[in-house]
Amino acid sequence: MSVTPVSFTLNDLPLRDDLRGRSPYGAPQIDVPVVLNTNENPHPPSERLARALADAVAATAAGLNRYPDRDAVRLRQGLADYLGHGLTTANVWAANGSNEVLQQILQAFGGPGRTAMGFEPSYSMHPIISRGTGTAWASVPRTADFRVDVDAALAAIAEHRPSVVFLTSPNNPTGTALSVADTARIAAAAPGVVVVDEAYAEFRREGTPSALELLADHPRLVVSRTMSKAFALAGARVGYLAAHPAVVEALQLVRLPYHLSAVTQTVALVALDHADELLGAVADLRAERDSLVGWLRGHGFAVADSDANFVLFGEFEDRSAVWRALLDRDVLIREVGPPGWLRVTVGTARETAVFRDTLLAVTGR
Ligand SMILES: *Cc1c(COP(=O)(O)O)cnc(C)c1O
């Protein structure tokens, strides 16, 4: 007897009704020369840094018979120092990517009978993690230029009384940043926790502030960050948040014991020690982003202002055809966001140049 008889599918399993018919989240992982679809930093660690990481992992390997520090204290201390703003270890929590941080937030503050809210188009993992934790999802549309309409937000908050509100700034997939004043108005009105997902914070333009500034006055505000984007460490899976210590205590009630492996903690600490090198390309990527926005507009495309390391552009009658034609020429971007738009990650100067040439070739501009 085969252990995988063909007649048996996941629908024959006692799968939760709300999961039936769903597909796993994730951009296609296709091995082509120019990969600009998941907002990674295009620069791998230097040989020197790769060596430092390997040496530290080797030292950690000698103690892998023991569980890691359950509270990741040294790492949280390092992350607090990196963030500044007077934050301490007690204000910071870390997990395997900010997606796990967000899931822990929903495990602690969401759940059956509760609602999470977001302003869409935005990061599609927010509703997916909400539903995965049994939390209802309330979607409020952004304006035509992808801003959060704060009056509409306050009305929706009054109507739905969400336990968790997601604000993404800079927003994915549009690149739009939110002002501190608007964030403060929403934080003051929301009855539950307000999560500002700042995965792209390091890429924001000069003069665009971070919600970290508001933490001291808003004890239910949470700012989440990640080492996956600017920090060029997507493969290590390290995300974190800053908040009032009470929020961190709440997350400790739902986190799995030893969720952050000793190897992960070591790698993240070495990365923090080399923050200058890892973040070294951020200025170049921002400049490359600004010039790509200008170039696309110069060629007649609609482009959303971006404070991130990607650009949302359009509008195409058949965006799937454009996405496919680019892929046929070895350039992988992302079909995401409002209909008619596509998102491209800012890569190296060479990758971005290949993208520009290929886009002209496939659109005939
Ligand atoms: C990429 C991204 C994340 C990061 O996820 P990790 O789990 O930290 O890799 C979080 N939020 C947004 C909006 C993102 O685009």
Tab-separated table of C-alpha atoms and ligand atoms in Angstrom:
chain	number	residue	atom	x	y	z
A	1	MET	CA	0.000	0.000	0.000
A	2	SER	CA	1.257	3.458	-0.896
A	3	VAL	CA	1.247	5.993	1.933
A	4	THR	CA	0.000	8.618	-0.519
A	5	PRO	CA	-3.083	7.154	-2.232
A	6	VAL	CA	-4.280	9.663	-4.830
A	7	SER	CA	-7.894	9.674	-3.699
A	8	PHE	CA	-7.051	11.360	-0.402
A	9	THR	CA	-6.805	15.182	-0.365
A	10	LEU	CA	-6.637	17.839	2.296
A	11	ASN	CA	-10.402	18.127	2.015
A	12	ASP	CA	-10.630	14.666	3.552
A	13	LEU	CA	-8.828	15.985	6.628
A	14	PRO	CA	-10.578	17.663	9.564
A	15	LEU	CA	-9.337	21.013	8.225
A	16	ARG	CA	-10.915	24.121	9.731
A	17	ASP	CA	-13.774	25.334	7.533
A	18	ASP	CA	-12.206	28.791	7.192
A	19	LEU	CA	-9.048	27.245	5.696
A	20	ARG	CA	-10.809	25.184	3.023
A	21	GLY	CA	-10.142	26.391	-0.514
A	22	ARG	CA	-7.290	28.690	0.532
A	23	SER	CA	-3.788	28.763	-1.005
A	24	PRO	CA	-0.529	29.180	0.910
A	25	TYR	CA	0.803	32.756	0.894
A	26	GLY	CA	3.990	33.501	-0.979
A	27	ALA	CA	5.511	35.051	-4.056
A	28	PRO	CA	6.698	32.542	-6.653
A	29	GLN	CA	10.308	31.482	-5.954
A	30	ILE	CA	11.703	31.289	-9.485
A	31	ASP	CA	15.405	31.047	-10.173
A	32	VAL	CA	16.094	33.758	-12.769
A	33	PRO	CA	19.053	36.174	-13.094
A	34	VAL	CA	17.155	39.306	-11.990
A	35	VAL	CA	15.005	38.744	-8.889
A	36	LEU	CA	13.128	41.898	-7.881
A	37	ASN	CA	9.972	40.480	-6.339
A	38	THR	CA	10.300	40.218	-2.539
A	39	ASN	CA	11.942	43.494	-1.459
A	40	GLU	CA	15.168	41.895	-0.324
A	41	ASN	CA	18.385	43.869	-0.101
A	42	PRO	CA	20.294	42.757	-3.230
A	43	HIS	CA	23.711	42.784	-1.530
A	44	PRO	CA	24.913	39.541	0.094
A	45	PRO	CA	27.153	39.761	3.174
A	46	SER	CA	30.811	40.429	2.408
A	47	GLU	CA	33.245	37.544	2.654
A	48	ARG	CA	34.560	39.033	5.892
A	49	LEU	CA	31.092	39.210	7.435
A	50	ALA	CA	30.179	35.734	6.196
A	51	ARG	CA	33.341	34.499	7.956
A	52	ALA	CA	32.430	36.331	11.186
A	53	LEU	CA	28.951	34.775	11.040
A	54	ALA	CA	30.376	31.309	10.423
A	55	ASP	CA	32.866	31.635	13.303
A	56	ALA	CA	30.158	32.749	15.711
A	57	VAL	CA	27.840	29.944	14.607
A	58	ALA	CA	30.698	27.450	15.114
A	59	ALA	CA	31.141	28.671	18.691
A	60	THR	CA	27.387	28.412	19.264
A	61	ALA	CA	27.345	24.928	17.756
A	62	ALA	CA	29.552	23.696	20.598
A	63	GLY	CA	26.689	24.415	23.019
A	64	LEU	CA	23.696	23.237	20.999
A	65	ASN	CA	22.906	20.461	23.493
A	66	ARG	CA	21.437	23.246	25.662
A	67	TYR	CA	18.274	25.252	25.008
A	68	PRO	CA	18.877	28.871	23.972
A	69	ASP	CA	18.180	31.943	26.123
A	70	ARG	CA	14.372	31.815	26.148
A	71	ASP	CA	14.130	35.591	26.552
A	72	ALA	CA	16.883	36.464	24.026
A	73	VAL	CA	18.071	39.169	26.409
A	74	ARG	CA	21.357	40.054	24.706
A	75	LEU	CA	19.693	40.289	21.325
A	76	ARG	CA	16.857	42.451	22.665
A	77	GLN	CA	19.431	44.698	24.333
A	78	GLY	CA	21.298	45.027	21.026
A	79	LEU	CA	18.099	45.809	19.146
A	80	ALA	CA	17.091	48.418	21.754
A	81	ASP	CA	20.483	50.097	21.336
A	82	TYR	CA	20.072	50.043	17.564
A	83	LEU	CA	16.619	51.677	17.764
A	84	GLY	CA	17.670	54.372	20.249
A	85	HIS	CA	14.828	56.622	21.473
A	86	GLY	CA	15.710	55.663	25.076
A	87	LEU	CA	14.384	52.119	24.550
A	88	THR	CA	15.617	49.289	26.789
A	89	THR	CA	15.548	45.484	26.709
A	90	ALA	CA	12.142	45.552	28.444
A	91	ASN	CA	10.684	47.517	25.505
A	92	VAL	CA	11.855	45.097	22.831
A	93	TRP	CA	10.727	41.643	21.729
A	94	ALA	CA	12.168	39.477	18.941
A	95	ALA	CA	10.999	36.451	16.965
A	96	ASN	CA	11.561	34.511	13.744
A	97	GLY	CA	10.773	37.337	11.361
A	98	SER	CA	8.342	40.143	12.041
A	99	ASN	CA	5.602	37.874	10.746
A	100	GLU	CA	6.022	35.775	13.887
A	101	VAL	CA	5.988	38.931	16.003
A	102	LEU	CA	2.703	39.924	14.332
A	103	GLN	CA	1.272	36.444	14.885
A	104	GLN	CA	2.152	36.626	18.586
A	105	ILE	CA	0.432	40.027	18.780
A	106	LEU	CA	-2.741	38.498	17.352
A	107	GLN	CA	-2.474	35.445	19.627
A	108	ALA	CA	-2.340	37.779	22.614
A	109	PHE	CA	-4.744	40.536	21.555
A	110	GLY	CA	-6.903	39.035	18.792
A	111	GLY	CA	-8.787	35.753	18.598
A	112	PRO	CA	-12.405	34.580	18.238
A	113	GLY	CA	-14.944	37.344	18.784
A	114	ARG	CA	-12.324	40.029	18.162
A	115	THR	CA	-11.506	42.143	15.124
A	116	ALA	CA	-8.299	43.378	13.519
A	117	MET	CA	-8.341	46.289	11.069
A	118	GLY	CA	-6.118	47.411	8.228
A	119	PHE	CA	-6.053	50.016	5.479
A	120	GLU	CA	-5.814	48.356	2.096
A	121	PRO	CA	-4.114	47.869	-0.272
A	122	SER	CA	-1.506	46.876	2.290
A	123	TYR	CA	0.552	43.891	3.415
A	124	SER	CA	-1.576	40.815	2.762
A	125	MET	CA	-0.064	38.882	5.678
A	126	HIS	CA	-1.968	41.124	8.118
A	127	PRO	CA	-5.399	39.687	7.188
A	128	ILE	CA	-3.931	36.207	6.718
A	129	ILE	CA	-2.378	36.124	10.209
A	130	SER	CA	-5.553	37.640	11.625
A	131	ARG	CA	-7.758	34.945	10.134
A	132	GLY	CA	-5.228	32.272	11.083
A	133	THR	CA	-5.675	33.255	14.722
A	134	GLY	CA	-9.483	33.319	14.454
A	135	THR	CA	-9.591	37.124	14.406
A	136	ALA	CA	-12.167	38.824	12.154
A	137	TRP	CA	-10.705	41.215	9.571
A	138	ALA	CA	-12.074	44.705	8.876
A	139	SER	CA	-10.679	46.298	5.742
A	140	VAL	CA	-10.813	50.067	5.246
A	141	PRO	CA	-9.934	51.321	1.754
A	142	ARG	CA	-7.120	53.812	1.226
A	143	THR	CA	-7.662	56.931	-0.880
A	144	ALA	CA	-6.958	56.897	-4.639
A	145	ASP	CA	-3.399	58.078	-3.925
A	146	PHE	CA	-2.943	55.265	-1.343
A	147	ARG	CA	-3.129	57.444	1.769
A	148	VAL	CA	-4.971	56.557	4.968
A	149	ASP	CA	-8.022	58.833	5.243
A	150	VAL	CA	-7.823	59.523	8.977
A	151	ASP	CA	-11.449	60.646	9.342
A	152	ALA	CA	-12.602	57.439	7.635
A	153	ALA	CA	-10.196	55.495	9.879
A	154	LEU	CA	-11.654	57.037	13.029
A	155	ALA	CA	-15.200	56.281	11.851
A	156	ALA	CA	-14.265	52.651	11.091
A	157	ILE	CA	-12.581	52.313	14.487
A	158	ALA	CA	-15.710	53.636	16.210
A	159	GLU	CA	-17.846	51.180	14.243
A	160	HIS	CA	-15.735	48.008	14.597
A	161	ARG	CA	-13.910	48.619	17.915
A	162	PRO	CA	-10.885	46.586	16.690
A	163	SER	CA	-8.594	44.916	19.230
A	164	VAL	CA	-5.706	45.344	16.796
A	165	VAL	CA	-5.182	48.069	14.178
A	166	PHE	CA	-2.463	47.655	11.556
A	167	LEU	CA	-0.800	50.700	10.056
A	168	THR	CA	1.974	49.944	7.590
A	169	SER	CA	4.451	52.764	7.122
A	170	PRO	CA	6.059	52.852	4.636
A	171	ASN	CA	3.171	50.827	3.251
A	172	ASN	CA	3.653	47.658	1.238
A	173	PRO	CA	2.921	47.457	-1.717
A	174	THR	CA	2.430	51.189	-2.299
A	175	GLY	CA	5.505	52.689	-0.556
A	176	THR	CA	3.340	55.332	1.146
A	177	ALA	CA	4.454	56.656	4.543
A	178	LEU	CA	2.084	57.852	7.250
A	179	SER	CA	2.675	61.074	9.172
A	180	VAL	CA	3.327	60.941	12.903
A	181	ALA	CA	0.357	63.260	13.460
A	182	ASP	CA	-2.013	60.875	11.647
A	183	THR	CA	-0.577	57.879	13.497
A	184	ALA	CA	-1.064	59.700	16.803
A	185	ARG	CA	-4.729	60.493	16.020
A	186	ILE	CA	-5.434	56.857	15.194
A	187	ALA	CA	-3.489	55.606	18.235
A	188	ALA	CA	-5.445	57.937	20.510
A	189	ALA	CA	-8.808	56.784	19.104
A	190	ALA	CA	-8.189	53.029	18.909
A	191	PRO	CA	-9.468	50.986	21.857
A	192	GLY	CA	-6.898	48.192	21.421
A	193	VAL	CA	-3.308	47.932	20.269
A	194	VAL	CA	-2.105	49.829	17.218
A	195	VAL	CA	0.704	48.140	15.318
A	196	VAL	CA	2.822	50.291	13.029
A	197	ASP	CA	4.558	47.828	10.716
A	198	GLU	CA	7.797	49.624	9.865
A	199	ALA	CA	9.464	46.805	7.911
A	200	TYR	CA	10.863	49.413	5.497
A	201	ALA	CA	11.649	52.164	8.014
A	202	GLU	CA	15.320	52.477	7.109
A	203	PHE	CA	14.428	53.360	3.504
A	204	ARG	CA	12.162	56.292	4.279
A	205	ARG	CA	13.027	59.637	2.735
A	206	GLU	CA	14.697	62.459	4.637
A	207	GLY	CA	12.219	64.109	7.002
A	208	THR	CA	9.822	61.139	7.220
A	209	PRO	CA	9.637	60.298	10.946
A	210	SER	CA	9.202	56.923	12.650
A	211	ALA	CA	6.365	56.031	15.008
A	212	LEU	CA	9.062	55.204	17.582
A	213	GLU	CA	8.712	58.878	18.524
A	214	LEU	CA	5.187	58.233	19.767
A	215	LEU	CA	5.874	55.239	22.019
A	216	ALA	CA	6.441	57.263	25.172
A	217	ASP	CA	2.953	58.806	24.961
A	218	HIS	CA	1.024	55.767	23.683
A	219	PRO	CA	1.370	52.617	25.813
A	220	ARG	CA	-0.799	50.558	23.434
A	221	LEU	CA	1.287	51.452	20.385
A	222	VAL	CA	3.589	48.798	18.902
A	223	VAL	CA	6.273	49.438	16.279
A	224	SER	CA	7.405	46.317	14.424
A	225	ARG	CA	10.652	46.096	12.483
A	226	THR	CA	12.608	43.413	10.665
A	227	MET	CA	16.159	42.499	9.724
A	228	SER	CA	14.833	41.036	6.447
A	229	LYS	CA	14.884	44.184	4.334
A	230	ALA	CA	17.369	47.034	4.922
A	231	PHE	CA	19.515	44.788	7.132
A	232	ALA	CA	20.042	42.323	4.261
A	233	LEU	CA	19.305	39.336	6.513
A	234	ALA	CA	16.085	37.856	5.119
A	235	GLY	CA	17.459	34.317	5.281
A	236	ALA	CA	18.167	34.499	9.023
A	237	ARG	CA	14.516	35.221	9.980
A	238	VAL	CA	14.751	37.931	12.613
A	239	GLY	CA	11.969	40.402	13.350
A	240	TYR	CA	11.318	42.508	16.416
A	241	LEU	CA	9.138	45.164	17.977
A	242	ALA	CA	9.351	48.078	20.334
A	243	ALA	CA	6.510	48.826	22.755
A	244	HIS	CA	5.628	49.409	26.390
A	245	PRO	CA	7.081	46.605	28.595
A	246	ALA	CA	3.519	45.460	29.365
A	247	VAL	CA	3.072	44.551	25.680
A	248	VAL	CA	6.254	42.457	25.814
A	249	GLU	CA	4.944	40.701	28.940
A	250	ALA	CA	1.712	39.903	27.097
A	251	LEU	CA	3.593	38.345	24.176
A	252	GLN	CA	5.574	36.173	26.574
A	253	LEU	CA	2.265	34.516	27.512
A	254	VAL	CA	1.785	33.176	23.974
A	255	ARG	CA	5.287	32.669	22.570
A	256	LEU	CA	6.555	29.115	22.314
A	257	PRO	CA	9.373	28.392	24.756
A	258	TYR	CA	12.789	28.772	23.065
A	259	HIS	CA	11.156	30.037	19.868
A	260	LEU	CA	14.339	31.851	18.790
A	261	SER	CA	17.131	29.319	18.217
A	262	ALA	CA	20.629	29.829	19.592
A	263	VAL	CA	21.898	29.968	16.006
A	264	THR	CA	19.411	32.686	15.083
A	265	GLN	CA	20.285	34.741	18.181
A	266	THR	CA	23.989	34.444	17.416
A	267	VAL	CA	23.574	35.415	13.772
A	268	ALA	CA	21.431	38.423	14.678
A	269	LEU	CA	23.947	39.617	17.278
A	270	VAL	CA	26.824	39.398	14.801
A	271	ALA	CA	24.691	41.241	12.250
A	272	LEU	CA	24.012	44.022	14.758
A	273	ASP	CA	27.749	44.281	15.412
A	274	HIS	CA	28.158	44.847	11.670
A	275	ALA	CA	25.137	47.098	11.250
A	276	ASP	CA	27.168	49.779	9.486
A	277	GLU	CA	28.233	47.350	6.778
A	278	LEU	CA	24.826	45.692	6.401
A	279	LEU	CA	23.019	49.026	6.213
A	280	GLY	CA	25.767	50.471	4.022
A	281	ALA	CA	23.806	50.045	0.806
A	282	VAL	CA	20.640	51.726	2.102
A	283	ALA	CA	21.641	55.214	0.946
A	284	ASP	CA	22.433	53.894	-2.539
A	285	LEU	CA	19.176	51.945	-2.698
A	286	ARG	CA	17.206	55.046	-1.716
A	287	ALA	CA	18.928	57.072	-4.428
A	288	GLU	CA	18.336	54.266	-6.936
A	289	ARG	CA	14.663	54.188	-5.888
A	290	ASP	CA	14.239	57.926	-6.398
A	291	SER	CA	15.844	57.773	-9.807
A	292	LEU	CA	13.680	54.784	-10.809
A	293	VAL	CA	10.547	56.710	-9.783
A	294	GLY	CA	11.680	59.658	-11.917
A	295	TRP	CA	12.564	57.413	-14.851
A	296	LEU	CA	9.210	55.593	-14.785
A	297	ARG	CA	7.311	58.885	-14.652
A	298	GLY	CA	9.462	60.205	-17.482
A	299	HIS	CA	8.277	57.265	-19.561
A	300	GLY	CA	4.643	57.946	-18.833
A	301	PHE	CA	3.970	55.353	-16.158
A	302	ALA	CA	1.893	56.148	-13.095
A	303	VAL	CA	4.068	55.739	-9.991
A	304	ALA	CA	3.207	55.903	-6.315
A	305	ASP	CA	5.541	58.004	-4.158
A	306	SER	CA	7.811	55.566	-2.323
A	307	ASP	CA	9.541	55.668	1.051
A	308	ALA	CA	10.510	51.999	0.686
A	309	ASN	CA	12.912	49.880	-1.386
A	310	PHE	CA	10.309	49.136	-4.039
A	311	VAL	CA	8.141	51.040	-6.461
A	312	LEU	CA	4.485	50.473	-7.379
A	313	PHE	CA	3.834	51.451	-10.968
A	314	GLY	CA	1.196	51.071	-13.675
A	315	GLU	CA	-1.348	51.248	-14.899
A	316	PHE	CA	-1.675	48.270	-17.211
A	317	GLU	CA	-4.770	46.917	-18.852
A	318	ASP	CA	-3.321	43.415	-18.460
A	319	ARG	CA	-0.704	43.494	-15.742
A	320	SER	CA	-0.377	39.713	-15.742
A	321	ALA	CA	0.767	39.859	-19.362
A	322	VAL	CA	3.428	42.463	-18.511
A	323	TRP	CA	4.564	40.439	-15.478
A	324	ARG	CA	4.796	37.286	-17.618
A	325	ALA	CA	6.619	39.046	-20.486
A	326	LEU	CA	9.226	40.376	-18.017
A	327	LEU	CA	9.650	36.904	-16.544
A	328	ASP	CA	10.064	35.422	-20.032
A	329	ARG	CA	13.065	37.767	-20.305
A	330	ASP	CA	14.453	36.671	-16.927
A	331	VAL	CA	13.190	39.598	-14.825
A	332	LEU	CA	10.989	38.575	-11.900
A	333	ILE	CA	8.851	41.302	-10.295
A	334	ARG	CA	5.632	41.062	-8.239
A	335	GLU	CA	2.053	41.039	-9.350
A	336	VAL	CA	0.500	42.543	-6.250
A	337	GLY	CA	-1.551	45.533	-5.179
A	338	PRO	CA	-4.488	47.205	-6.872
A	339	PRO	CA	-5.536	45.858	-10.291
A	340	GLY	CA	-3.421	47.338	-13.087
A	341	TRP	CA	-0.332	47.942	-10.938
A	342	LEU	CA	2.921	46.028	-10.500
A	343	ARG	CA	5.616	46.246	-7.835
A	344	VAL	CA	9.339	46.143	-8.487
A	345	THR	CA	12.034	45.915	-5.819
A	346	VAL	CA	15.027	48.229	-6.137
A	347	GLY	CA	18.008	45.979	-6.843
A	348	THR	CA	21.606	46.712	-7.660
A	349	ALA	CA	22.239	49.444	-10.248
A	350	ARG	CA	22.828	46.691	-12.815
A	351	GLU	CA	19.635	44.793	-11.975
A	352	THR	CA	17.566	47.954	-12.041
A	353	ALA	CA	19.087	48.876	-15.418
A	354	VAL	CA	18.146	45.447	-16.818
A	355	PHE	CA	14.629	45.938	-15.453
A	356	ARG	CA	14.308	49.347	-17.145
A	357	ASP	CA	15.497	48.068	-20.538
A	358	THR	CA	13.299	45.000	-20.331
A	359	LEU	CA	10.239	47.000	-19.308
A	360	LEU	CA	10.671	49.270	-22.342
A	361	ALA	CA	11.081	46.246	-24.580
A	362	VAL	CA	7.926	44.492	-23.330
A	363	THR	CA	5.703	47.581	-23.186
A	364	GLY	CA	6.968	49.067	-26.455
A	365	ARG	CA	7.580	52.517	-24.901
B	1	LIG	C1	8.614	41.992	4.278
B	1	LIG	C2	7.626	42.506	5.263
B	1	LIG	C3	7.644	42.053	6.569
B	1	LIG	C4	8.778	41.169	6.975
B	1	LIG	O1	8.586	39.957	7.284
B	1	LIG	P1	9.711	39.092	8.015
B	1	LIG	O2	8.878	38.034	8.590
B	1	LIG	O3	10.353	39.971	9.049
B	1	LIG	O4	10.668	38.662	6.960
B	1	LIG	C5	6.763	42.583	7.481
B	1	LIG	N1	5.886	43.519	7.125
B	1	LIG	C6	5.842	44.001	5.877
B	1	LIG	C7	4.901	45.084	5.540
B	1	LIG	C8	6.705	43.484	4.908
B	1	LIG	O5	6.630	43.933	3.657
